[in-house]
């Protein structure tokens, strides 16, 4: 008994704040790498349930519950050496005493890992409250949406990005007439170009979802035919029974700010290549972390950070975090969407091959470097069967075939080399050409696909930095 107590006293204390997908993956990696031989692990979660799959959150409305969405069996957190604190938010970090402070008391740490994630941004709009100010982020948020939808006919999502379209799908699955309001002139403006956004809009509208682009909600007032009226510029409006905001996310960095940790220019805990903050005892991973001024809103980069930190804490070799490929492949409202690398052809000298099928409203864009020999980006809407091949071409720097456009043409056209030369003079609904088209032109269906060259201003290359410097603010709260 005394021997066991001696071993317990010899263990260091490792605290993970956050039990989302990235925080959970870090815990899994720590266990797998033998961390419990060296640490007692405390995991704090603001939510009352253990980590669950946020990527498939909309399935909560089609029969899945919290338990089926859970990322692990409950037994994982019952492993000796792990203490899971559900529904216990950390209120403060005292860096001087190395303590995390909660309403239930304090826990002293040797090492702290922040995996606090992000929170939904809701723009300050007059009248946005109650069922006109719902968000789509947690299971509790979805419970609130379900309750609001019980007696509703129409629902609107503010935001046409990834999460916004997922939220629109959720409203549709609840039997509501769904609409999407987007400030930008196209859907998914980060991942898609104008033609891709137009193709996605066409497909989504065919599914019965209303899409309203270039709209900024100025205020929300009482409606006449529905519960609320969303007021836009030029006396335009849209009435609805509930409003879900999915207008972007912000790093959940309040704890770090109050503790005096350095914060990145766009928010988030500033980290180096080892995910270490300015405090040598505090790491940050996932959406709450800012590397080289960049935030990463996808799960994959967060998992990469989690693996690296877990390896370091177990004394093992770890790949430094030097940014992440933000390529993504997904299905939104049943529509295939893919975005790879430099999808917007920002690289100087980049050239594009574009394919549009008007009949199916599908679109493919291949972006190649100035030499014309390597893939540097791609956009896919309507058919992701091309995604894996294009991604391999980019990631492995595979030399392009003599006709690069063959990689995005339908297989029948790709087998006919003369198609590229002749299709400009042919009238079918889907064609690829090698003409130059002004990129500033607004797209409209139908439109011939193009291969175009343009010069773009180069983006600065990421530069790996040393550990950030902490602010002079006191490290403990009074």
Phi, psi and omega in degrees: 000315179296324179296318179297317179298321179296321179294319179298319180293332182282341181289140173278166180250124178246125181246130174248120179260110182118127180235041172280197184296320182286316177300319179295318180298324177297317179298314179302315181295320179299315180297314182298327183268005175086024183297331184290352173282344184239338186230151159263129189254123173250129179240123181252133180231129177290330180276155184278358179238155182288172188310137179224168187279102180282339180297325181252036184300324183296339180291349175298334180269357181240027172118340180279149178244182184301322183291319180288337177273349183301144183276351179204167172289152180300334183296336180302318183274003173260004177299133178305132182102355178240134173236117179261124181253093181277141179066025181237090179288144173280127185267334185199150172245121176260098185290328181295320180265355185052062180227144165256136187246128177235175178293342181261001179132191184244150173231125178277138182237152167267321177223141182235133176243119177268120177226052189278354173072220184218174176227154182288136177275127175242114181297149180288100183239129179300129177091357180279105179199159179059230182286357174258013179217047178276157176230165186234090184216316184237170176297325177295323175298319181292326174299320179293321178294318180299318180296319181292331183280350186304319182241028183254157175249325185228143176226145181237138173252128175267110182125121182250032175270197183304305183292327179298317180289328173297318180295321177298321177296322178296316179297320179297321180292339176275003177087013181268155168286117188256141177227151176237130177246122183234134180291322182286166180280004177209161175285154178044058186297337180285320187266331189245152172272184184299316181292320178295317178298321179293318178298317180296318178301315180299315181293319182292321178295326176296337178274000176094013179260127179284136180237126182235106184262162179054043180238129175242121180286120182268328178197164177234128181228180179291138179268174178257309179267337177233176188293320184236156173236123175268119185262124178254184177289165177059032177064019175276152179205166176217128181262150185199167179262341177205155182228127177250124179268126174220059188261033180109172181233161176231143179299134178276084187241017183301316179301316181294319179299313182294333179274358177083017176286152178292137181248142180291165183298334178251020184092171181091152180287121180294128182231161174262195184292345177260011182065023180267135177280189178291345176264122184295353179254003186232124174254160174221137183222155176081209187292343180273358185256143178240112178254123179054033179082000182253144174250149184236109186269003179262160182290320187303312178298325177297319177296321179299316177298316182300317179297318180296315180294317179300318179297314180300317182291341178260011177071027182250162178294139182223141175287130177295150177273115182234042182096178185212148173286120183267018176301143182212145177231126182206175178235118182246119183054033180084002182257128176292133176222133178222143177220127185233131170051227182278072185294337182262007177056047177283338182298132180305132178081002182297146177236150184235143169245129184235141179231127179234130174249105185294325184296317182259359183055043175254155187212140177221135177230130177247125179250126180241161181285177185300330180283343183075014185254344186223145176282133175237355179185167178195155173229134179228132173224123176101339181204104181270010180293344179272347191300306187300320179296313181295322179296320179294320177302318182286310186294328183256009178051044179286136180295137182287154174291172182302324177248091183304327182298340180298339180289341181242355177282153172303151186304325181294320179287324182297334180278354181243092184304328183290346183299322182295326183280329188261340193295338181297331182265003179257149187263012183295166186288338180236125181205157177239139180228173178242027178279164176263133181236139178295126184287341183281349182292139177286133182285152173210144177271138357279159179207142178286141176287153185226159165247117187231149177247143176203159176255135181237154176292130182292146173272146179296138179286142178301138177240121180294134183243169176281178180300135181298156178266132181286156177285168182277001180296146179304141184277355179231151181267142179268000000 
